Each structure stands twice: as structure tokens, then as C-alpha cells.
Coordinates of C-alpha atoms in Angstrom, one line a residue:
M270 CA -11.8 5.2 -41.4
A271 CA -10.0 7.2 -38.9
H272 CA -7.3 9.8 -40.0
G273 CA -5.0 8.7 -37.2
A274 CA -4.5 6.0 -34.6
L275 CA -2.7 5.6 -31.3
C276 CA -1.7 2.3 -29.4
V277 CA 0.1 1.6 -26.2
T278 CA 2.8 -1.0 -27.3
R279 CA 5.0 -1.7 -30.3
A280 CA 3.5 -5.1 -30.4
M281 CA 0.0 -3.6 -30.7
Q282 CA 1.5 -1.3 -33.4
H283 CA 2.8 -4.3 -35.4
E284 CA -0.5 -6.3 -34.8
L285 CA -2.5 -3.3 -36.3
T286 CA -0.3 -2.8 -39.1
Q287 CA 0.0 -6.5 -40.2
N288 CA -3.7 -7.6 -39.8
W289 CA -5.6 -4.4 -40.1
G290 CA -3.6 -2.2 -42.3
I291 CA -3.6 0.6 -39.6
K292 CA -0.6 2.8 -39.1
A293 CA -0.7 3.7 -35.3
A294 CA 1.6 5.6 -33.3
V295 CA 2.9 4.3 -29.9
L296 CA 2.2 6.3 -26.9
Y297 CA 2.9 4.6 -23.6
D298 CA 0.7 4.9 -20.7
Q299 CA 2.0 7.3 -18.0
P300 CA 1.0 7.5 -14.1
P301 CA -0.9 10.4 -12.7
E302 CA 1.2 12.7 -10.6
F303 CA -0.2 11.4 -7.2
F304 CA 2.0 8.1 -7.9
H305 CA 5.2 9.4 -6.4
P306 CA 7.8 8.3 -3.9
A307 CA 6.4 8.7 -0.3
S308 CA 8.2 11.0 2.2
L309 CA 9.3 9.7 5.6
E310 CA 6.3 11.6 7.2
E311 CA 3.8 10.0 4.7
K312 CA 5.3 6.5 5.2
H313 CA 5.0 7.0 9.0
K314 CA 1.4 8.2 8.9
L315 CA 0.3 5.5 6.4
F316 CA 1.8 2.7 8.6
C317 CA 0.2 4.1 11.7
R318 CA -3.1 3.9 9.8
L319 CA -2.3 0.4 8.7
G320 CA -0.8 -0.7 11.8
E321 CA -3.7 -2.6 13.4
H322 CA -4.3 -4.5 10.1
I323 CA -0.5 -5.2 9.5
G324 CA -0.1 -6.3 13.2
E325 CA -3.0 -8.7 13.2
S326 CA -2.0 -12.4 12.9
Q327 CA -3.3 -14.4 9.8
G328 CA -4.3 -17.5 11.4
V329 CA -0.8 -18.5 12.6
R330 CA 1.5 -16.5 14.6
D331 CA 3.8 -14.9 12.0
C332 CA 6.9 -12.7 11.8
A333 CA 4.8 -9.5 11.2
S334 CA 2.5 -9.9 14.0
H335 CA 5.2 -11.0 16.7
G336 CA 5.9 -8.3 19.0
A337 CA 3.7 -5.9 17.1
V338 CA 1.1 -5.5 19.8
G339 CA -0.1 -1.9 20.1
M340 CA 2.0 -0.7 17.2
G341 CA 0.4 2.0 15.1
S342 CA -1.9 3.0 17.8
P343 CA -2.6 6.8 18.1
N344 CA -0.7 7.0 21.5
L345 CA 2.4 5.4 20.1
N346 CA 5.0 6.8 17.7
E347 CA 6.3 3.4 16.4
T348 CA 5.3 1.2 13.6
L349 CA 6.6 -2.1 12.1
F350 CA 8.6 0.0 9.7
T351 CA 9.1 3.3 11.2
A352 CA 9.6 5.1 14.5
M353 CA 9.4 8.9 15.6
V354 CA 11.6 10.4 18.3
T355 CA 10.5 14.0 19.2
D356 CA 9.9 15.3 15.7
D357 CA 12.4 13.0 13.8
I358 CA 11.1 10.1 11.8
F359 CA 13.3 7.2 10.7
L360 CA 13.2 4.0 9.2
K361 CA 13.9 1.1 11.6
P362 CA 17.0 -0.8 10.5
N363 CA 15.6 -4.3 11.6
R364 CA 12.2 -3.6 9.5
P365 CA 10.9 -6.2 7.2
A366 CA 11.3 -5.6 3.5
L367 CA 7.8 -4.5 2.2
V368 CA 6.7 -6.2 -1.1
V369 CA 3.5 -5.1 -2.9
S370 CA 1.4 -6.7 -5.2
S371 CA -2.1 -5.6 -6.5
T372 CA -4.7 -7.8 -8.2
S373 CA -8.3 -8.3 -9.1
W374 CA -8.0 -11.8 -7.8
T375 CA -8.8 -13.5 -11.0
A376 CA -7.5 -16.5 -13.0
D377 CA -5.5 -14.0 -15.0
E378 CA -3.1 -13.9 -12.3
D379 CA -1.5 -17.0 -10.7
F380 CA -0.8 -16.2 -7.2
G381 CA 0.2 -19.6 -6.4
I382 CA 3.5 -18.6 -8.0
L383 CA 4.0 -15.9 -5.4
L384 CA 3.1 -18.2 -2.5
E385 CA 5.5 -21.0 -3.7
A386 CA 8.4 -18.2 -4.1
A387 CA 7.7 -17.2 -0.5
V388 CA 8.0 -20.7 0.7
M389 CA 11.2 -21.3 -1.2
Y390 CA 12.7 -18.0 0.1
D391 CA 11.8 -18.9 3.7
R392 CA 13.4 -22.5 3.2
R393 CA 16.5 -21.2 1.3
V394 CA 17.3 -18.7 4.0
A395 CA 17.1 -21.2 6.8
A396 CA 19.4 -23.6 4.9
I397 CA 21.8 -20.8 4.0
L398 CA 22.0 -19.7 7.7
N399 CA 21.8 -23.3 8.9
E400 CA 18.9 -22.5 11.1
D401 CA 17.0 -25.2 13.2
D402 CA 13.1 -25.0 12.5
S403 CA 12.5 -25.5 16.1
N404 CA 14.0 -22.0 17.3
V405 CA 11.5 -19.8 15.4
E406 CA 10.4 -18.1 18.8
V407 CA 14.1 -17.3 19.4
L408 CA 14.5 -15.9 16.0
W409 CA 11.5 -13.7 16.2
N410 CA 12.4 -12.3 19.8
E411 CA 15.9 -11.5 18.3
M412 CA 14.4 -9.7 15.4
S413 CA 12.1 -7.8 17.7
A414 CA 14.8 -6.9 19.8
G415 CA 16.6 -5.3 16.9
K416 CA 18.9 -8.1 15.4
Q417 CA 19.6 -7.5 11.8
C418 CA 20.1 -10.7 9.7
L419 CA 21.7 -11.3 6.2
Y420 CA 18.2 -11.8 4.8
P421 CA 15.4 -9.7 6.1
R422 CA 11.8 -10.7 7.0
L423 CA 9.5 -10.1 4.1
L424 CA 5.9 -8.7 4.3
F425 CA 3.9 -9.1 1.3
I426 CA 0.8 -6.8 1.1
I427 CA -1.6 -7.8 -1.7
T428 CA -4.2 -5.3 -2.5
G429 CA -7.5 -5.7 -4.4
K430 CA -10.8 -7.4 -4.6
G431 CA -11.9 -10.4 -6.6
P432 CA -13.5 -13.8 -6.9
E433 CA -10.4 -15.9 -5.9
K434 CA -9.2 -13.8 -2.8
E435 CA -10.8 -16.2 -0.3
K436 CA -9.3 -19.2 -2.0
Y437 CA -5.7 -17.8 -1.7
E438 CA -6.3 -16.4 1.8
E439 CA -7.1 -19.9 3.0
K440 CA -3.8 -21.1 1.3
I441 CA -1.9 -18.3 3.1
R442 CA -3.4 -19.2 6.4
R443 CA -1.9 -22.9 6.0
L444 CA 1.6 -21.7 5.5
H445 CA 4.1 -21.9 8.4
L446 CA 7.0 -19.6 7.5
K447 CA 9.6 -18.0 9.8
R448 CA 10.6 -14.9 7.6
V449 CA 7.6 -14.3 5.5
A450 CA 4.2 -12.9 6.1
F451 CA 1.1 -11.8 4.0
R452 CA -1.4 -9.3 4.4
T453 CA -4.4 -8.8 2.0
M454 CA -6.1 -5.3 1.9
W455 CA -8.4 -3.1 0.2
L456 CA -7.0 0.5 0.3
S457 CA -8.5 3.9 -0.5
A458 CA -7.6 5.6 -3.6
E459 CA -5.5 7.9 -1.4
D460 CA -3.7 5.3 0.5
Y461 CA -2.7 3.1 -2.5
P462 CA -0.3 5.3 -4.1
L463 CA 1.3 6.0 -0.7
L464 CA 1.7 2.3 -0.2
L465 CA 3.4 1.9 -3.6
G466 CA 5.7 4.9 -2.7
S467 CA 6.6 3.2 0.6
A468 CA 7.4 -0.2 -0.5
D469 CA 10.8 -1.8 -1.3
L470 CA 9.6 -4.0 -4.2
G471 CA 6.6 -4.6 -6.4
V472 CA 5.6 -7.9 -7.8
C473 CA 3.3 -8.1 -11.0
L474 CA 1.8 -11.5 -12.0
H475 CA -0.2 -10.1 -14.7
T476 CA -0.2 -11.9 -18.1
S477 CA -1.8 -10.2 -20.9
S478 CA -4.4 -12.4 -22.6
S479 CA -3.8 -10.8 -26.0
G480 CA 0.0 -10.4 -25.5
L481 CA -0.2 -6.9 -26.8
D482 CA -0.8 -4.8 -23.8
L483 CA 1.1 -3.7 -20.6
P484 CA 0.0 -3.8 -17.0
M485 CA -1.0 -0.4 -15.7
K486 CA 0.0 -1.4 -12.2
V487 CA 3.6 -1.5 -13.1
V488 CA 3.4 2.0 -14.7
D489 CA 2.0 3.2 -11.4
M490 CA 4.8 1.5 -9.4
F491 CA 7.4 3.0 -11.6
G492 CA 5.6 6.4 -11.1
C493 CA 6.4 5.8 -7.4
G494 CA 10.0 4.9 -8.0
L495 CA 9.3 1.1 -7.2
P496 CA 11.3 -1.5 -8.9
V497 CA 9.3 -4.5 -10.1
C498 CA 9.7 -8.2 -10.5
A499 CA 7.2 -9.2 -13.1
V500 CA 6.0 -12.4 -15.0
A501 CA 7.7 -12.7 -18.4
Y502 CA 5.5 -12.6 -21.5
S503 CA 5.7 -11.4 -25.1
C504 CA 5.9 -7.5 -24.9
I505 CA 6.5 -6.9 -21.2
K506 CA 10.2 -5.9 -21.9
E507 CA 8.8 -2.7 -23.6
L508 CA 8.1 -1.6 -20.0
V509 CA 10.3 -3.6 -17.6
K510 CA 14.0 -3.2 -18.5
I511 CA 15.9 -6.2 -17.1
E512 CA 18.4 -5.1 -14.4
K513 CA 17.6 -1.4 -15.1
N514 CA 14.2 -1.0 -13.4
G515 CA 13.1 -4.4 -12.7
L516 CA 13.5 -8.2 -13.4
L517 CA 11.4 -10.7 -15.0
F518 CA 10.5 -14.4 -14.0
S519 CA 8.7 -17.4 -15.5
S520 CA 8.5 -19.7 -12.4
S521 CA 8.2 -19.6 -8.7
S522 CA 12.0 -20.7 -8.2
E523 CA 13.1 -17.9 -10.4
L524 CA 11.2 -15.3 -8.4
A525 CA 12.6 -16.8 -5.1
D526 CA 16.1 -16.5 -6.6
E527 CA 15.3 -12.7 -7.4
L528 CA 14.1 -12.1 -3.8
L529 CA 17.2 -13.6 -2.2
M530 CA 19.5 -11.6 -4.6
L531 CA 17.7 -8.4 -4.3
F532 CA 17.2 -8.5 -0.5
K533 CA 20.6 -9.8 0.7
G534 CA 22.0 -7.2 3.2
F535 CA 18.7 -5.4 3.4
P536 CA 18.4 -2.5 4.1
E537 CA 21.8 -0.9 3.5
E538 CA 23.9 -3.4 1.7
C539 CA 21.4 -4.5 -1.1
D540 CA 23.2 -2.8 -4.1
A541 CA 21.1 -4.6 -6.7
L542 CA 18.0 -3.5 -5.3
K543 CA 19.2 0.2 -5.0
L544 CA 20.3 0.0 -8.8
L545 CA 16.8 -1.1 -9.8
R546 CA 15.2 1.7 -7.7
N547 CA 17.3 4.4 -9.2
G548 CA 16.3 3.2 -12.6
A549 CA 12.5 3.1 -11.5
L550 CA 13.1 6.7 -10.2
E551 CA 14.5 8.0 -13.5
I552 CA 11.3 6.6 -15.4
G553 CA 9.1 8.3 -12.7
F554 CA 11.0 11.7 -13.2
F555 CA 10.0 11.9 -16.9
K556 CA 6.3 11.0 -16.3
V557 CA 3.4 13.1 -17.3
G558 CA 0.2 13.7 -15.4
H559 CA -2.3 11.7 -17.5
R560 CA -2.9 8.3 -18.9
V561 CA -3.5 7.3 -22.6
G562 CA -5.6 4.4 -23.7
R563 CA -5.6 2.0 -20.7
A564 CA -5.8 -1.4 -22.3
C565 CA -5.6 -3.8 -19.4

């Protein structure tokens, strides 16, 4: 009975036309203005606030907690990612790559894919570099001392609350990885946009039950200029433009391949990642300060 209709994807527009006789205009969701790339100062202050949590070992000693005792405390000017010398802040060249994913920890998102991809990344890098599994302490000491490698450490920060969180945390505790670490967090409304704006890559495991909507978390990531690797489903290409602002995957092996490709030479020589970031920044530049019809 309405005189007009709006929807958030072309797929939804087609569904409304074909099955309901409704002619709707597509108006894509946009992120609020507070989703934006973080400045160096914002990154440093954020990592100082999160330093204790990031440096805390998750069951077994891991590459993020090794050598991180005291980092992020109020009396120090160094975090895992940043350092301050007098009034100058800089990103540490031997820092881990920061990968962020947000979730409600439900069956709608299979985080097993992400865990399997992390294990594959860890093993494939070790094979490429012909590393011996017994020298993990030597590797961590070299990294802490500033040694840069062809492939970086990866720190995955997964934000959110939900019913399956404890199940996956237990799986994470059983992993024994050399170059990959996980942290699960619940962030404030102020810190979550800053985390997206400070990260190097976003991962989205959302699959639409209807196949007609798009994940708002990816919209927010693009608002922060953050490129994305996302699970492929029917209409996701309306948001994620392959090799322009992100990549798609259908399996853990594909995601592992993308991590290897994007982070090779990190932080300076990873041209593919820089290209995707520029594409995400272009989308963020044209955003407006409101959302329309959140459908997911």
C-alpha cells in the first residue's frame, strides 16, 4: 500500500519486484562518520589501553605475548605495534599484522574456517622458509629483537559476545602456532571504530540467511579504510569489489592463500594489500553520516 520503497541491495530489489510486485529503489547502507582511519596518536593510545589484554598469553605461550611483558603500561611508551620517542609516534617495522573480525558468535558464522586458515598460514610459512619446528623460541626472540621476516606474525582480534564464544576460545587454546595469535575482546562503542581504523585487514565470516542483505560490519570496515576478506555468497559482490577493496573466499584454504599473498613483505613491500586499502579508502571518502535500513 506504500507509495514508495527502499531496499539495501539489488538482489533484494529483484526479489521485491518478482515476488511482491514492489518497485523499490536501492540505497546502500553507509557507515557513520566516527568510522574513519585512525591517526598514529589514536592508534598508540588505543594499543596502550589494550596492551595488557593483547600481551596476555592465551593458554600457551604465543607470538603476541612473547617479550610483551609491561608493554602498554602507563609508564612505558611502547606497545606491540607502536612506539613513542619524545613526542614522535611511529609504527614498529617488526610489528605483527593486525587482522580484525567482529561477530555475535552464532552458528551464522563458522569461525572454524578462520582457525583452519590460521593453521594453514602458520604451516605454509614454515614450509616456505624451511623452518624447524623446534626453534620456535629462537624465532620469537629474533622477532622481539627487531628481525623482519618475509611473512609477518598475525594477530587476530575477534570482537563481540555470543553463545559460541567459549567453544571457539577453547579451540584457540589448543592451537600451537608460531606466527599466529588470537585475542577475543568486547570493546566499547568508542574503541571499536578505532580498532577497525588501526587494523591492516578485516575478515568477515557472515553469510546471509536470505542471500539478500549485506554485512554491516564490512560497511563499517570500509568506512575506516580497512580492506576485507569476506566469505562469498550470492550478493556480496555488490559490496566487496574483488581486487579493488577486498577479496572473497569459499574455504579455509582460499583464505590462507589470500593471507599469504596480502601479507608477503609486510609492512612495506605488500603492494596487493596497499592496493586494496586504497580502494577501501576511496569508498570511505564518499560515505555519508547515517545508515539506511540495517537488514542484518
